C-alpha cells in the first residue's frame, strides 16, 4: 500500500532549510490535555528570553499540541506527542508529531463565529510558514517564525553557542521538565 503524504509547502525548500538547522530540544509527552502546559514550558525554555519569537512560538505550540491531543490517537492508551524545536538560518521551526488520526488532514477554520477550531487559523496567520506531513505513523504539523535579528544556527547574540553554560543542553532541559 502506498503512503500518501501531503505538505503545505514545497518539499525541496523544506530540505534546504533543514540542512543548516540546529536542534534546540526534543520532548515527548503523554497525549493528555494536562501536558499542554509542559509543552509550552519546554518551548519557552528551549528558546529562552534571547529569542524575540518565544511568546509566539509558545502560543502556536500550545495550539498544535492541543490539536494533537484532541484530534489524534495520541490521547489513547500509551499515546504520545513529540515536540521538536529547531533553530534555522533565519528563525526557528517547531514540529509537533502525534500518533495519527483516521480523519482527514489538518484543516484551517477561519469562521470567526465558530466556538472552536481556531488553532490552525492562528498558526496560518502568525507563522511565516507552516505545513504538515501525514503518514502511517502519525501526523507532523510544523511552523516557522522569523526573527527580527537573524543569526547563524547554533549561535546566540553575544557570541554564545547554544551549548554554553548560560543555556541548558537538551539533555538537562529534558531532565528538568521530565
Coordinates of N, CA and C in Angstrom, one line a residue:
X1 N 0.8 -1.2 0.0 CA 0.0 0.0 0.0 C 0.9 1.2 0.0
X2 N 0.6 2.2 -0.9 CA 1.4 3.4 -1.0 C 1.0 4.3 0.2
X3 N 2.0 5.0 0.7 CA 1.8 6.0 1.8 C 1.5 7.4 1.1
X4 N 0.4 8.0 1.5 CA 0.0 9.3 1.0 C 0.6 10.3 1.9
X5 N 1.4 11.2 1.4 CA 2.0 12.3 2.2 C 1.5 13.6 1.6
X6 N 1.2 14.5 2.4 CA 0.8 15.8 1.9 C 1.6 16.9 2.7
X7 N 1.8 18.0 2.1 CA 2.6 19.0 2.7 C 2.1 20.4 2.2
X8 N 2.0 21.3 3.1 CA 1.5 22.7 2.8 C 2.6 23.5 2.2
X9 N 3.8 23.0 2.0 CA 4.9 23.8 1.4 C 5.7 22.9 0.5
X10 N 6.6 23.4 -0.3 CA 7.4 22.7 -1.2 C 8.5 21.9 -0.5
X11 N 8.5 20.6 -0.7 CA 9.5 19.7 0.0 C 10.9 20.0 -0.3
X12 N 11.3 20.4 -1.5 CA 12.6 20.8 -1.8 C 13.1 22.0 -0.9
X13 N 12.2 23.0 -0.8 CA 12.6 24.1 0.0 C 12.7 23.7 1.5
X14 N 11.9 22.8 2.0 CA 12.0 22.3 3.3 C 13.4 21.7 3.6
X15 N 13.8 20.8 2.7 CA 15.1 20.2 2.8 C 16.2 21.2 2.9
X16 N 16.2 22.2 2.0 CA 17.2 23.2 2.0 C 17.3 23.9 3.3
X17 N 16.1 24.3 3.9 CA 16.0 25.0 5.2 C 16.6 24.1 6.3
X18 N 16.2 22.8 6.3 CA 16.6 21.9 7.4 C 18.0 21.6 7.3
X19 N 18.7 21.7 6.2 CA 20.1 21.3 6.1 C 21.0 22.0 7.1
X20 N 20.7 23.3 7.4 CA 21.5 24.0 8.3 C 20.9 24.2 9.7
X21 N 19.9 23.4 10.0 CA 19.2 23.5 11.3 C 20.0 22.9 12.5
X22 N 19.7 23.5 13.6 CA 20.3 23.0 14.9 C 19.1 22.6 15.8
X23 N 19.2 21.4 16.3 CA 18.1 21.0 17.3 C 18.4 21.7 18.6
X24 N 17.4 22.5 19.1 CA 17.5 23.1 20.4 C 16.9 22.2 21.5
X25 N 16.0 21.3 21.1 CA 15.5 20.4 22.1 C 14.4 19.5 21.5
X26 N 14.2 18.4 22.2 CA 13.0 17.5 21.8 C 12.4 17.1 23.1
X27 N 11.1 16.9 23.1 CA 10.3 16.5 24.2 C 9.2 15.5 23.8
X28 N 9.1 14.4 24.5 CA 7.9 13.5 24.2 C 7.1 13.5 25.5
X29 N 5.8 13.8 25.3 CA 4.9 13.9 26.4 C 3.7 12.9 26.2
X30 N 3.1 12.5 27.3 CA 1.8 11.7 27.1 C 0.8 12.5 26.4
X31 N -0.1 11.9 25.6 CA -1.1 12.6 24.9 C -2.3 13.0 25.7
X32 N -2.1 13.8 26.7 CA -3.1 14.2 27.6 C -3.2 15.8 27.7
X33 N -4.4 16.3 27.9 CA -4.6 17.7 27.9 C -3.7 18.4 29.0
X34 N -3.5 17.8 30.1 CA -2.7 18.4 31.2 C -1.2 18.5 30.8
X35 N -0.8 17.9 29.7 CA 0.6 18.0 29.3 C 0.9 19.2 28.3
X36 N -0.2 19.9 27.9 CA 0.0 21.1 27.0 C 0.8 22.1 27.7
X37 N 0.6 22.3 29.0 CA 1.4 23.3 29.8 C 2.9 22.9 29.7
X38 N 3.2 21.6 29.9 CA 4.6 21.1 29.8 C 5.2 21.4 28.5
X39 N 4.5 21.3 27.4 CA 5.0 21.6 26.1 C 5.3 23.1 26.0
X40 N 4.4 23.9 26.5 CA 4.6 25.4 26.4 C 5.9 25.8 27.2
X41 N 6.1 25.2 28.4 CA 7.2 25.5 29.2 C 8.5 25.0 28.5
X42 N 8.4 23.9 27.9 CA 9.6 23.3 27.2 C 10.0 24.3 26.0
X43 N 9.1 24.7 25.2 CA 9.4 25.6 24.1 C 10.0 27.0 24.7
X44 N 9.4 27.5 25.7 CA 9.9 28.7 26.3 C 11.3 28.6 26.8
X45 N 11.6 27.5 27.5 CA 12.9 27.2 28.0 C 13.9 27.0 26.8
X46 N 13.5 26.2 25.8 CA 14.4 25.9 24.7 C 14.8 27.2 23.9
X47 N 13.9 28.1 23.8 CA 14.2 29.3 23.0 C 14.8 30.4 23.9
X48 N 14.4 30.4 25.2 CA 14.9 31.4 26.1 C 14.5 32.8 25.8
X49 N 14.9 33.7 26.7 CA 14.5 35.1 26.6 C 15.2 35.8 25.5
X50 N 16.3 35.2 25.0 CA 17.0 35.9 23.9 C 16.3 35.9 22.6
X51 N 15.3 35.1 22.4 CA 14.6 35.0 21.2 C 13.4 35.9 21.2
X52 N 13.3 36.7 20.1 CA 12.2 37.6 20.1 C 10.9 37.0 19.6
X53 N 10.9 35.7 19.3 CA 9.7 35.0 18.8 C 9.2 34.0 19.8
X54 N 9.8 34.0 21.0 CA 9.4 33.0 22.0 C 7.9 33.0 22.4
X55 N 7.4 34.1 22.6 CA 5.9 34.2 23.0 C 5.0 33.6 21.9
X56 N 5.3 34.0 20.7 CA 4.5 33.5 19.6 C 4.7 32.0 19.4
X57 N 5.9 31.5 19.5 CA 6.2 30.1 19.4 C 5.5 29.3 20.5
X58 N 5.5 29.8 21.7 CA 4.8 29.1 22.8 C 3.3 29.1 22.5
X59 N 2.7 30.1 22.1 CA 1.3 30.2 21.7 C 0.9 29.1 20.7
X60 N 1.7 29.2 19.6 CA 1.4 28.3 18.4 C 1.6 26.8 18.8
X61 N 2.7 26.5 19.6 CA 2.9 25.2 20.1 C 1.7 24.7 20.9
X62 N 1.2 25.6 21.8 CA 0.1 25.2 22.6 C -1.1 24.8 21.7
X63 N -1.3 25.5 20.7 CA -2.4 25.2 19.8 C -2.2 23.9 19.1
X64 N -1.0 23.6 18.6 CA -0.7 22.3 17.9 C -0.8 21.1 18.8
X65 N -0.2 21.3 20.0 CA -0.3 20.2 21.0 C -1.7 19.9 21.4
X66 N -2.5 20.9 21.6 CA -3.9 20.8 22.0 C -4.6 20.0 20.8
X67 N -4.4 20.4 19.6 CA -5.0 19.7 18.5 C -4.6 18.2 18.4
X68 N -3.3 18.0 18.7 CA -2.8 16.6 18.7 C -3.5 15.7 19.7
X69 N -3.7 16.3 20.9 CA -4.4 15.6 22.0 C -5.9 15.4 21.7
X70 N -6.5 16.4 21.1 CA -8.0 16.4 20.9 C -8.3 15.6 19.6
X71 N -7.5 15.6 18.6 CA -7.9 15.0 17.3 C -7.1 13.9 16.8
X72 N -6.3 13.2 17.6 CA -5.5 12.1 17.1 C -5.5 11.0 18.1
X73 N -4.9 9.9 17.7 CA -4.8 8.7 18.5 C -3.8 8.9 19.7
X74 N -3.2 10.0 19.8 CA -2.3 10.3 20.9 C -2.9 10.3 22.2
X75 N -4.2 10.6 22.2 CA -5.0 10.7 23.5 C -5.4 9.3 24.0
X76 N -5.1 8.3 23.2 CA -5.5 6.9 23.6 C -4.4 6.3 24.5
X77 N -4.7 5.1 25.0 CA -3.7 4.4 25.9 C -2.3 4.4 25.3
X78 N -1.3 4.8 26.0 CA 0.0 4.8 25.5 C 0.4 5.8 24.5
X79 N -0.6 6.7 24.2 CA -0.3 7.7 23.1 C 0.6 8.8 23.6
X80 N 1.3 9.4 22.6 CA 2.2 10.5 23.0 C 2.3 11.5 21.9
X81 N 2.9 12.6 22.3 CA 3.1 13.8 21.3 C 4.6 14.1 21.4
X82 N 5.2 14.3 20.3 CA 6.6 14.7 20.2 C 6.7 16.2 19.8
X83 N 7.5 17.0 20.5 CA 7.7 18.4 20.2 C 9.2 18.5 19.9
X84 N 9.5 19.1 18.8 CA 10.9 19.4 18.4 C 11.1 20.9 18.1
X85 N 12.1 21.5 18.7 CA 12.4 22.9 18.5 C 13.7 23.0 17.7
X86 N 13.7 23.6 16.6 CA 14.9 23.8 15.7 C 15.2 25.2 15.5
X87 N 16.5 25.5 15.4 CA 16.9 26.9 15.0 C 17.4 26.7 13.6
X88 N 16.8 27.6 12.7 CA 17.1 27.6 11.3 C 17.8 28.9 11.0
X89 N 18.4 29.0 9.8 CA 19.2 30.2 9.5 C 18.5 31.5 9.8
X90 N 17.3 31.6 9.5 CA 16.6 33.0 9.7 C 15.5 32.9 10.7
X91 N 15.5 32.0 11.7 CA 14.5 31.9 12.6 C 14.4 30.6 13.4
X92 N 13.2 30.2 13.7 CA 13.0 28.9 14.4 C 11.9 28.1 13.7
X93 N 11.9 26.8 14.0 CA 10.9 25.9 13.5 C 10.5 25.0 14.6
X94 N 9.2 24.8 14.8 CA 8.7 23.9 15.8 C 7.9 22.8 15.1
X95 N 8.1 21.6 15.5 CA 7.3 20.5 14.9 C 6.6 19.7 16.0
X96 N 5.4 19.4 15.8 CA 4.6 18.6 16.7 C 4.1 17.4 16.0
X97 N 4.4 16.2 16.5 CA 4.1 15.0 15.9 C 3.2 14.2 16.8
X98 N 2.0 13.7 16.3 CA 1.1 12.9 17.0 C 1.0 11.5 16.5
X99 N 0.2 10.7 17.1 CA 0.1 9.3 16.7 C -0.9 9.0 15.5
X100 N -1.3 10.1 14.8 CA -2.1 9.9 13.6 C -3.6 9.9 14.0
X101 N -4.4 10.0 12.9 CA -5.8 10.0 13.0 C -6.5 9.3 11.8
X102 N -7.6 8.8 12.0 CA -8.4 8.2 10.9 C -9.1 9.3 10.1
X103 N -9.2 10.5 10.6 CA -9.9 11.5 9.9 C -9.0 12.2 8.9
X104 N -9.5 13.3 8.3 CA -8.8 14.0 7.3 C -7.6 14.7 7.8
X105 N -6.9 15.4 6.9 CA -5.7 16.1 7.2 C -6.1 17.4 8.0
X106 N -5.1 18.0 8.6 CA -5.4 19.2 9.4 C -6.1 20.3 8.5
X107 N -7.1 20.9 9.1 CA -7.9 21.9 8.3 C -7.9 23.2 9.1
X108 N -7.7 24.3 8.3 CA -7.8 25.7 8.9 C -9.3 26.1 8.8
X109 N -9.8 26.5 10.0 CA -11.1 27.0 10.1 C -11.1 28.5 10.3
X110 N -11.5 29.3 9.4 CA -11.5 30.8 9.5 C -12.8 31.4 9.9
X111 N -13.8 30.5 10.3 CA -15.1 31.0 10.7 C -15.0 31.7 12.1
X112 N -15.1 33.0 12.1 CA -14.9 33.7 13.4 C -16.1 33.5 14.4
X113 N -17.2 32.9 13.9 CA -18.3 32.6 14.8 C -18.3 31.2 15.4
X114 N -17.3 30.4 14.9 CA -17.2 29.0 15.5 C -16.7 29.1 16.9
X115 N -17.2 28.1 17.7 CA -16.8 28.1 19.1 C -15.4 27.5 19.3
X116 N -14.9 26.8 18.4 CA -13.6 26.2 18.5 C -13.0 26.1 17.1
X117 N -11.8 25.5 17.0 CA -11.2 25.3 15.7 C -10.4 26.4 15.1
X118 N -10.0 27.3 16.0 CA -9.2 28.4 15.6 C -7.7 28.2 15.7
X119 N -7.2 27.1 16.2 CA -5.8 26.8 16.4 C -5.0 26.9 15.1
X120 N -5.4 26.2 14.1 CA -4.6 26.3 12.8 C -4.8 27.6 12.1
X121 N -5.9 28.3 12.3 CA -6.1 29.7 11.8 C -5.0 30.6 12.4
X122 N -4.8 30.5 13.7 CA -3.7 31.2 14.4 C -2.4 30.9 13.8
X123 N -2.1 29.6 13.6 CA -0.8 29.2 13.1 C -0.6 29.8 11.7
X124 N -1.7 29.7 10.8 CA -1.6 30.2 9.5 C -1.4 31.7 9.5
X125 N -2.0 32.4 10.4 CA -2.0 33.9 10.5 C -0.6 34.4 11.0
X126 N -0.1 33.7 12.0 CA 1.0 34.2 12.8 C 2.4 33.7 12.3
X127 N 2.4 32.5 11.7 CA 3.7 31.9 11.3 C 4.1 32.4 9.9
X128 N 5.4 32.4 9.7 CA 5.9 32.8 8.4 C 5.6 31.7 7.4
X129 N 5.7 30.5 7.8 CA 5.3 29.3 7.0 C 4.8 28.2 8.0
X130 N 4.0 27.3 7.5 CA 3.5 26.2 8.2 C 3.2 25.1 7.3
X131 N 3.1 23.9 7.8 CA 2.7 22.8 6.9 C 2.5 21.5 7.8
X132 N 2.2 20.4 7.1 CA 2.0 19.2 7.7 C 2.5 18.0 6.8
X133 N 2.8 16.9 7.5 CA 3.1 15.7 6.8 C 2.4 14.6 7.5
X134 N 1.6 13.8 6.7 CA 0.8 12.7 7.2 C 1.4 11.4 6.7
X135 N 1.5 10.5 7.6 CA 2.0 9.2 7.2 C 1.3 8.1 8.0
X136 N 1.7 6.9 7.9 CA 1.1 5.8 8.6 C 1.4 5.9 10.1
X137 N 2.6 6.4 10.5 CA 3.0 6.5 11.9 C 2.4 7.7 12.6
X138 N 1.9 8.7 11.9 CA 1.3 9.9 12.5 C 1.3 11.1 11.7
X139 N 1.0 12.2 12.3 CA 1.0 13.5 11.6 C 1.9 14.5 12.3
X140 N 2.7 15.1 11.5 CA 3.6 16.2 12.0 C 3.1 17.5 11.4
X141 N 2.8 18.4 12.3 CA 2.4 19.8 11.9 C 3.5 20.7 12.4
X142 N 4.0 21.6 11.5 CA 5.2 22.4 11.9 C 4.9 23.9 11.5
X143 N 5.6 24.8 12.1 CA 5.6 26.2 11.7 C 7.0 26.8 11.9
X144 N 7.2 27.8 11.1 CA 8.4 28.6 11.2 C 8.1 30.0 11.5
X145 N 9.0 30.6 12.3 CA 8.9 32.0 12.7 C 10.2 32.6 12.4
X146 N 10.2 33.8 11.8 CA 11.4 34.6 11.5 C 11.8 35.4 12.7
X147 N 13.0 35.9 12.7 CA 13.5 36.7 13.8 C 13.7 38.1 13.3
X148 N 13.6 39.1 14.2 CA 13.9 40.4 13.9 C 15.4 40.5 13.7
X149 N 16.2 39.7 14.4 CA 17.7 39.7 14.4 C 18.1 38.3 13.9
X150 N 18.2 38.1 12.6 CA 18.6 36.8 12.1 C 20.0 36.5 12.5
X151 N 20.3 35.2 12.8 CA 21.6 34.8 13.2 C 22.0 33.5 12.5
X152 N 23.1 32.9 12.9 CA 23.6 31.7 12.4 C 23.1 30.6 13.3
X153 N 22.5 29.5 12.7 CA 22.1 28.4 13.6 C 23.1 27.9 14.6
X154 N 22.7 27.8 15.8 CA 23.6 27.3 16.9 C 24.3 28.5 17.6
X155 N 24.1 29.7 17.1 CA 24.8 30.9 17.7 C 23.8 31.8 18.3
X156 N 24.2 32.5 19.4 CA 23.3 33.4 20.0 C 23.9 34.8 20.1
X157 N 23.2 35.8 20.3 CA 23.7 37.1 20.4 C 24.8 37.1 21.5
X158 N 25.9 37.9 21.3 CA 26.9 37.9 22.3 C 28.0 36.8 22.1
X159 N 27.8 36.1 21.0 CA 28.8 35.1 20.7 C 28.7 33.7 21.4
X160 N 27.6 33.6 22.3 CA 27.4 32.3 23.0 C 26.9 31.3 22.0
X161 N 27.3 30.0 22.1 CA 26.7 29.0 21.4 C 25.6 28.4 22.2
X162 N 24.7 27.6 21.5 CA 23.5 27.1 22.2 C 23.9 26.1 23.3
X163 N 25.2 25.6 23.4 CA 25.6 24.7 24.4 C 26.4 25.3 25.5
X164 N 26.4 26.7 25.5 CA 27.2 27.3 26.6 C 26.6 27.1 27.9
X165 N 27.3 27.3 29.0 CA 26.7 27.2 30.3 C 25.5 28.1 30.6
X166 N 25.4 29.2 29.9 CA 24.3 30.1 30.1 C 23.0 29.5 29.4
X167 N 23.1 28.5 28.7 CA 21.9 27.9 28.0 C 21.9 26.4 28.3
X168 N 20.8 25.8 28.8 CA 20.8 24.4 29.2 C 20.9 23.5 27.9
X169 N 21.6 22.4 28.0 CA 21.6 21.4 26.9 C 20.3 20.8 26.9
X170 N 20.0 20.1 25.7 CA 18.6 19.5 25.6 C 18.5 18.3 26.6
X171 N 19.6 17.7 27.0 CA 19.5 16.6 28.0 C 19.1 17.2 29.4
X172 N 19.8 18.3 29.8 CA 19.5 18.9 31.1 C 18.1 19.4 31.0
X173 N 17.7 20.0 29.9 CA 16.4 20.6 29.7 C 15.3 19.5 29.9
X174 N 15.5 18.4 29.2 CA 14.5 17.3 29.3 C 14.5 16.8 30.7
X175 N 15.6 16.7 31.4 CA 15.6 16.2 32.8 C 14.8 17.2 33.7
X176 N 15.0 18.5 33.5 CA 14.3 19.5 34.3 C 12.8 19.4 34.1
X177 N 12.3 19.2 32.9 CA 10.9 19.2 32.6 C 10.3 17.8 32.8
X178 N 11.1 16.8 32.8 CA 10.5 15.4 32.9 C 10.4 15.0 34.3

